[in-house]
CSV table of C-alpha atoms in Angstrom, one decimal:
chain,number,residue,atom,x,y,z
A,70,LYS,CA,-0.1,0.1,0.3
A,71,ILE,CA,2.9,2.4,0.9
A,72,GLU,CA,4.4,1.7,-2.3
A,73,HIS,CA,1.2,2.6,-4.4
A,74,LEU,CA,0.4,5.5,-2.2
A,75,LYS,CA,4.2,7.0,-3.1
A,76,HIS,CA,3.3,6.4,-6.7
A,77,PHE,CA,0.2,7.9,-6.4
A,78,VAL,CA,1.6,11.2,-5.1
A,79,SER,CA,4.6,11.3,-7.3
A,80,ARG,CA,5.7,14.1,-9.5
A,81,ARG,CA,4.4,12.6,-12.8
A,82,ALA,CA,1.3,11.4,-11.1
A,83,PHE,CA,-0.8,13.8,-8.7
A,84,ASP,CA,2.6,15.8,-7.5
A,85,ILE,CA,1.2,16.4,-4.1
A,86,GLU,CA,3.5,18.5,-2.2
A,87,GLY,CA,4.0,17.5,1.8
A,88,LEU,CA,3.2,14.1,1.2
A,89,GLY,CA,6.5,12.2,1.1
A,90,GLU,CA,7.2,8.5,2.3
A,91,LYS,CA,7.6,9.6,6.1
A,92,GLN,CA,4.5,11.3,6.2
A,93,LEU,CA,2.5,8.8,4.0
A,94,GLN,CA,3.8,5.8,6.4
A,95,ALA,CA,2.7,7.8,9.5
A,96,PHE,CA,-0.9,8.4,8.0
A,97,LEU,CA,-1.1,4.8,6.7
A,98,ASP,CA,0.1,3.5,10.4
A,99,GLU,CA,-2.8,5.7,11.9
A,100,GLY,CA,-5.3,4.5,9.6
A,101,TRP,CA,-6.0,8.2,8.2
A,102,ILE,CA,-4.7,7.2,4.2
A,103,THR,CA,-5.0,3.6,3.2
A,104,ALA,CA,-6.2,4.3,-0.4
A,105,PRO,CA,-6.0,7.6,-2.8
A,106,ALA,CA,-9.4,8.7,-2.0
A,107,ASP,CA,-8.5,9.1,1.8
A,108,ILE,CA,-5.8,11.6,0.9
A,109,PHE,CA,-8.6,14.1,-0.4
A,110,ARG,CA,-10.7,13.2,2.5
A,111,LEU,CA,-8.2,14.4,5.0
A,112,PRO,CA,-8.6,18.2,4.5
A,113,LYS,CA,-12.3,17.8,5.3
A,114,ASP,CA,-11.5,15.9,8.7
A,115,GLU,CA,-11.0,18.8,11.4
A,116,ALA,CA,-10.4,16.3,14.2
A,117,ARG,CA,-7.4,14.8,12.3
A,118,LEU,CA,-6.0,18.0,11.4
A,119,ALA,CA,-6.6,19.3,14.8
A,120,ALA,CA,-4.5,16.2,16.0
A,121,LEU,CA,-1.8,16.5,13.3
A,122,ARG,CA,-1.2,20.4,14.5
A,123,GLU,CA,-0.6,18.9,17.7
A,124,ARG,CA,2.5,16.6,16.4
A,125,ASP,CA,6.2,16.9,16.3
A,126,GLY,CA,7.1,18.4,13.0
A,127,TYR,CA,3.9,20.0,12.2
A,128,GLY,CA,2.0,23.2,13.2
A,129,GLU,CA,-0.4,25.5,11.7
A,130,THR,CA,1.8,26.4,8.9
A,131,SER,CA,2.7,22.6,7.9
A,132,VAL,CA,-0.9,21.7,8.0
A,133,THR,CA,-2.1,24.6,5.9
A,134,ASN,CA,0.6,23.9,3.2
A,135,LEU,CA,-0.5,20.2,3.3
A,136,VAL,CA,-4.1,21.0,2.9
A,137,ALA,CA,-3.1,23.5,0.0
A,138,GLY,CA,-1.2,20.8,-1.9
A,139,ILE,CA,-3.8,18.2,-1.7
A,140,GLU,CA,-6.7,20.6,-2.4
A,141,ALA,CA,-4.5,22.0,-5.5
A,142,ARG,CA,-4.8,18.4,-7.3
A,143,ARG,CA,-8.5,18.0,-7.1
A,144,THR,CA,-8.3,18.9,-10.8
A,145,ILE,CA,-6.2,16.6,-12.8
A,146,SER,CA,-5.3,16.0,-16.3
A,147,LEU,CA,-6.4,12.4,-17.9
A,148,ASP,CA,-3.1,11.3,-18.4
A,149,ARG,CA,-2.0,12.1,-15.0
A,150,PHE,CA,-4.9,10.3,-13.4
A,151,LEU,CA,-4.1,7.2,-15.5
A,152,ILE,CA,-0.3,7.2,-14.4
A,153,ALA,CA,-1.5,7.6,-10.7
A,154,LEU,CA,-3.6,4.5,-10.8
A,155,GLY,CA,-0.3,2.4,-11.1
A,156,ILE,CA,-1.8,0.2,-13.8
A,157,ARG,CA,0.8,-2.5,-15.2
A,158,ASP,CA,2.2,-1.5,-18.7
A,159,ILE,CA,0.4,2.0,-18.6
A,160,GLY,CA,3.6,4.1,-18.3
A,161,GLU,CA,3.5,7.8,-19.2
A,162,THR,CA,3.8,7.1,-23.1
A,163,THR,CA,0.9,4.9,-23.2
A,164,ALA,CA,-0.9,7.0,-20.5
A,165,THR,CA,-0.6,10.0,-22.8
A,166,HIS,CA,-2.0,8.1,-26.2
A,167,LEU,CA,-4.9,6.8,-24.3
A,168,ALA,CA,-5.7,10.1,-22.8
A,169,ARG,CA,-5.5,11.7,-26.4
A,170,ALA,CA,-7.8,9.0,-27.9
A,171,PHE,CA,-10.7,10.0,-25.4
A,172,ASP,CA,-12.8,13.2,-24.7
A,173,SER,CA,-13.4,12.4,-20.9
A,174,PHE,CA,-12.4,9.9,-18.1
A,175,ALA,CA,-16.1,8.6,-18.6
A,176,GLU,CA,-15.7,7.9,-22.0
A,177,LEU,CA,-12.5,6.2,-21.6
A,178,GLU,CA,-13.9,4.3,-18.5
A,179,ARG,CA,-16.9,2.9,-20.8
A,180,ALA,CA,-14.6,1.7,-23.4
A,181,VAL,CA,-12.0,-0.1,-20.8
A,182,LEU,CA,-15.3,-1.8,-19.2
A,183,ALA,CA,-16.6,-2.9,-22.4
A,184,ALA,CA,-13.0,-4.1,-23.8
A,185,SER,CA,-12.5,-6.0,-20.1
A,186,GLN,CA,-15.5,-8.3,-21.2
A,187,GLN,CA,-13.9,-9.1,-24.5
A,188,ALA,CA,-10.2,-9.7,-23.5
A,189,PRO,CA,-8.5,-12.5,-24.8
A,190,SER,CA,-7.9,-15.6,-22.9
A,191,PRO,CA,-4.3,-16.8,-21.7
A,192,ALA,CA,-4.2,-19.2,-24.6
A,193,TYR,CA,-5.0,-16.8,-26.9
A,194,VAL,CA,-2.0,-14.4,-25.7
A,195,GLU,CA,0.3,-17.1,-25.5
A,196,VAL,CA,-0.2,-18.0,-29.2
A,197,SER,CA,-0.3,-14.6,-30.6
A,198,GLU,CA,3.2,-13.9,-28.9
A,199,LEU,CA,4.8,-16.8,-30.3
A,200,HIS,CA,7.6,-15.9,-33.0
A,201,GLY,CA,6.4,-15.4,-36.6
A,202,MET,CA,3.0,-15.2,-35.5
A,203,GLY,CA,1.9,-11.9,-37.1
A,204,PRO,CA,-1.8,-10.6,-37.0
A,205,ARG,CA,-2.4,-12.2,-40.5
A,206,ALA,CA,-0.7,-15.4,-39.6
A,207,LEU,CA,-2.5,-15.6,-36.1
A,208,SER,CA,-6.0,-15.1,-38.0
A,209,ASP,CA,-5.1,-17.8,-40.3
A,210,PHE,CA,-3.9,-20.0,-37.6
A,211,LEU,CA,-7.2,-19.7,-35.6
A,212,ASP,CA,-9.3,-20.6,-38.6
A,213,ALA,CA,-7.3,-23.7,-39.0
A,214,ALA,CA,-7.2,-24.3,-35.2
A,215,ARG,CA,-11.2,-25.0,-35.5
A,216,ARG,CA,-10.7,-28.0,-37.6
A,217,LEU,CA,-8.1,-29.7,-35.8
A,218,GLY,CA,-8.8,-33.0,-34.3
A,219,GLU,CA,-7.5,-36.4,-33.3
A,220,ASP,CA,-3.7,-37.0,-34.4
A,221,PRO,CA,-3.8,-38.4,-37.9
A,222,TRP,CA,0.3,-39.2,-37.9
A,223,PRO,CA,0.8,-41.0,-34.4
A,224,ASP,CA,4.0,-42.2,-35.5
A,225,ALA,CA,5.6,-39.1,-36.7
A,226,PRO,CA,7.6,-36.6,-34.7
A,227,MET,CA,6.0,-33.4,-33.5
A,228,GLY,CA,7.6,-30.8,-35.7
A,229,ALA,CA,6.3,-33.2,-38.7
A,230,LYS,CA,2.8,-33.2,-37.6
A,231,ILE,CA,2.8,-29.5,-37.0
A,232,ASP,CA,4.3,-29.0,-40.6
A,233,LYS,CA,1.8,-31.3,-42.2
A,234,ALA,CA,-1.3,-29.8,-40.3
A,235,LEU,CA,-0.2,-26.2,-41.0
A,236,ALA,CA,2.6,-25.9,-44.2
A,237,GLY,CA,-0.3,-24.2,-46.0
A,238,VAL,CA,-1.1,-22.0,-43.2
A,239,LEU,CA,2.0,-20.7,-41.5
A,240,ALA,CA,5.3,-20.1,-42.3
A,241,SER,CA,8.0,-21.9,-41.2
A,242,PRO,CA,9.3,-19.6,-38.1
A,243,ALA,CA,5.7,-19.7,-36.6
A,244,ARG,CA,5.5,-23.5,-37.2
A,245,ARG,CA,9.0,-24.3,-35.2
A,246,ALA,CA,7.6,-21.9,-32.5
A,247,LEU,CA,4.7,-24.0,-32.0
A,248,THR,CA,6.9,-27.2,-32.4
A,249,ASP,CA,9.2,-25.8,-29.5
A,250,ARG,CA,6.3,-24.9,-27.4
A,251,PHE,CA,4.0,-27.9,-27.3
A,252,GLU,CA,5.7,-31.5,-26.9
A,253,THR,CA,2.4,-33.8,-27.6
A,254,TRP,CA,-0.3,-33.3,-30.2
A,255,ASP,CA,-3.0,-33.2,-27.9
A,256,ALA,CA,-1.6,-30.5,-25.7
A,257,PHE,CA,-1.2,-28.5,-29.1
A,258,VAL,CA,-4.7,-29.2,-30.0
A,259,ALA,CA,-6.3,-28.3,-26.8
A,260,ALA,CA,-4.3,-25.0,-26.8
A,261,ALA,CA,-5.1,-24.2,-30.5
A,262,LYS,CA,-8.6,-24.7,-29.6
A,263,HIS,CA,-8.7,-22.6,-26.3
A,264,ALA,CA,-6.9,-19.7,-28.4
A,265,ALA,CA,-9.7,-19.9,-31.2
A,266,SER,CA,-12.4,-19.7,-28.8
A,267,GLY,CA,-10.9,-16.9,-26.6
A,268,ALA,CA,-10.1,-14.6,-29.3
A,269,PRO,CA,-10.9,-10.8,-28.4
A,270,GLY,CA,-14.0,-8.9,-29.1
A,271,GLU,CA,-14.5,-5.9,-31.2
A,272,ASP,CA,-14.1,-3.6,-28.2
A,273,PHE,CA,-10.8,-5.0,-27.0
A,274,LEU,CA,-9.4,-4.9,-30.6
A,275,ALA,CA,-10.6,-1.1,-30.8
A,276,LEU,CA,-8.7,-0.4,-27.4
A,277,SER,CA,-5.7,-2.4,-28.4
A,278,ALA,CA,-5.8,-0.5,-32.1
A,279,ILE,CA,-5.2,2.9,-30.4
A,280,ASP,CA,-1.9,4.5,-31.7
A,281,GLY,CA,0.8,3.5,-29.1
A,282,VAL,CA,-1.5,1.1,-27.0
A,283,GLY,CA,-1.5,-2.2,-28.5
A,284,PRO,CA,-2.9,-5.8,-27.0
A,285,VAL,CA,-0.4,-5.9,-24.0
A,286,ALA,CA,-1.4,-2.4,-22.5
A,287,ALA,CA,-4.9,-3.1,-23.7
A,288,GLN,CA,-5.0,-6.3,-21.6
A,289,SER,CA,-3.5,-4.8,-18.7
A,290,ILE,CA,-5.9,-1.9,-18.3
A,291,ALA,CA,-9.0,-4.0,-19.3
A,292,ALA,CA,-8.1,-6.5,-16.6
A,293,PHE,CA,-7.4,-3.5,-13.9
A,294,PHE,CA,-10.9,-2.1,-14.4
A,295,GLY,CA,-12.4,-5.7,-14.7
A,296,GLU,CA,-11.7,-6.2,-11.2
A,297,ASP,CA,-14.2,-4.9,-8.6
A,298,HIS,CA,-12.0,-3.8,-6.1
A,299,ASN,CA,-10.2,-1.5,-8.4
A,300,ARG,CA,-13.6,0.0,-9.7
A,301,ARG,CA,-14.4,0.7,-6.1
A,302,LEU,CA,-11.0,2.4,-5.7
A,303,VAL,CA,-11.4,4.6,-8.8
A,304,GLU,CA,-15.2,5.3,-7.9
A,305,ALA,CA,-14.1,6.5,-4.5
A,306,LEU,CA,-11.4,8.6,-6.1
A,307,VAL,CA,-13.1,10.2,-8.7
A,308,ALA,CA,-16.0,11.1,-6.1
A,309,GLU,CA,-13.4,13.2,-4.3
A,310,LEU,CA,-12.1,15.2,-7.4
A,311,ASP,CA,-13.4,18.3,-9.0
A,312,ALA,CA,-12.6,17.4,-12.5
A,313,ILE,CA,-10.3,15.2,-14.5
A,314,THR,CA,-9.6,17.2,-17.7
A,315,PRO,CA,-9.2,16.0,-21.3
A,316,LEU,CA,-5.7,16.0,-22.8
A,317,ALA,CA,-5.3,18.5,-25.8
A,318,LYS,CA,-5.1,16.6,-29.2
A,319,PRO,CA,-2.0,17.1,-31.7
A,320,LYS,CA,-3.0,19.6,-34.2
A,321,THR,CA,-3.5,17.8,-37.6
A,322,ASP,CA,-4.0,21.1,-39.8
A,323,THR,CA,-0.8,22.7,-39.7
A,324,VAL,CA,2.1,22.4,-42.2
A,325,VAL,CA,4.4,20.3,-40.0
A,326,ALA,CA,1.5,17.9,-39.0
A,327,GLY,CA,2.9,14.3,-39.1
A,328,LYS,CA,6.5,15.4,-40.1
């Protein structure tokens, strides 16, 4: 929790002055701040602020500055908001691309919640990341996977079986990658069929197709918003903020646009 809170208040995220690791740890130990939304509840809690003024190292000026630092961040840009959530694979660059693709947090949230219901299965992700498995090859492989059945060449080595089954479907690098990954025909067929049945839906594909995002980041943000705990954390935080402002989109009508 302390690492999450430290990231949340860091310079590229909410950038809240007066909340360093020492202060966060003390507030966490007290039970005052256990989640990001609690930071914005603290200025409203007169009893805790009064108790804070009595502590060594604090005083009226310190408490006033802390409250001011928190209140100044009730409006935050969408990219900073996304960075602050600490979602795996969503760094500064990806957060910026996501923020520019949507006109509001509500619009982004709707998109990722829809994508979370259509995310690819682990088997699909594993196959898609194999060497030589580009978008066209993956599509052709999934079509072929639906027709696979019992082993028609029980005495042949695994590499020969995959070559026979997929010679007209996949190039040799992808076939070799499948041979290296699967030791038996049954394991290969099971994984192939799971991958075919676990293909992502249109909403997930639209999210992953955003320039600078891709399937890995799309999977991470969809998984984050797909968890009830994370949605409650975000909802509580949004309720304490005044605004999450959209990020200005790059101009496309200048003589140097796209250069």
